């Protein structure tokens, strides 16, 4: 599978997300709205592309965490969220939160992840991007 280079001529990072999670859908929309450089591409964990790209990392094919594939490295939970935030317009300051021990950051992340369907809801199917945003999603 060939990934297109972004406008900045840097290989885009890929965010794998739970495609039926309402909170995850909100997070994807938030990233798109705050990523004018179009650094990120997206793949639902349930999608064919998500499954194929994560085949080399079967231990990460769970739907209880966000997964970031950036420069050949895989990041999950709060590490993924902070790495994403540091590239978003107006959210670079969040990178400083990495000084909080990962066990504490991930503890909060896991609490939200465990309860996300109950608190935010669940969709019947994965998001269908608009024609303008279709190039950001791997099918």
mmCIF file of C-alpha atoms in Angstrom, residues 19 22 30 35 40 50 54 60 64 71-73 82 101 106 109 113 118 120 133-134 139:
data_model
loop_
_atom_site.group_PDB
_atom_site.id
_atom_site.type_symbol
_atom_site.label_atom_id
_atom_site.label_comp_id
_atom_site.label_asym_id
_atom_site.label_seq_id
_atom_site.Cartn_x
_atom_site.Cartn_y
_atom_site.Cartn_z
ATOM 1 C CA UNK A 19 -14.447 3.732 14.009
ATOM 2 C CA UNK A 22 -18.473 8.687 19.110
ATOM 3 C CA UNK A 30 -10.718 17.815 16.195
ATOM 4 C CA UNK A 35 -3.977 20.130 11.461
ATOM 5 C CA UNK A 40 -2.075 13.035 9.735
ATOM 6 C CA UNK A 50 -6.408 -0.426 9.505
ATOM 7 C CA UNK A 54 -1.483 -3.070 11.830
ATOM 8 C CA UNK A 60 -2.079 -3.411 19.119
ATOM 9 C CA UNK A 64 -9.481 0.220 23.507
ATOM 10 C CA UNK A 71 8.137 7.619 11.462
ATOM 11 C CA UNK A 72 7.986 3.835 11.773
ATOM 12 C CA UNK A 73 7.281 3.925 15.529
ATOM 13 C CA UNK A 82 0.419 13.837 23.328
ATOM 14 C CA UNK A 101 4.456 9.698 34.641
ATOM 15 C CA UNK A 106 -2.446 6.062 30.927
ATOM 16 C CA UNK A 109 -6.731 7.341 29.463
ATOM 17 C CA UNK A 113 -11.499 4.333 27.210
ATOM 18 C CA UNK A 118 -21.470 4.631 27.999
ATOM 19 C CA UNK A 120 -20.357 9.322 24.688
ATOM 20 C CA UNK A 133 -11.713 14.909 3.508
ATOM 21 C CA UNK A 134 -11.717 11.522 1.774
ATOM 22 C CA UNK A 139 -10.048 2.720 3.340
#
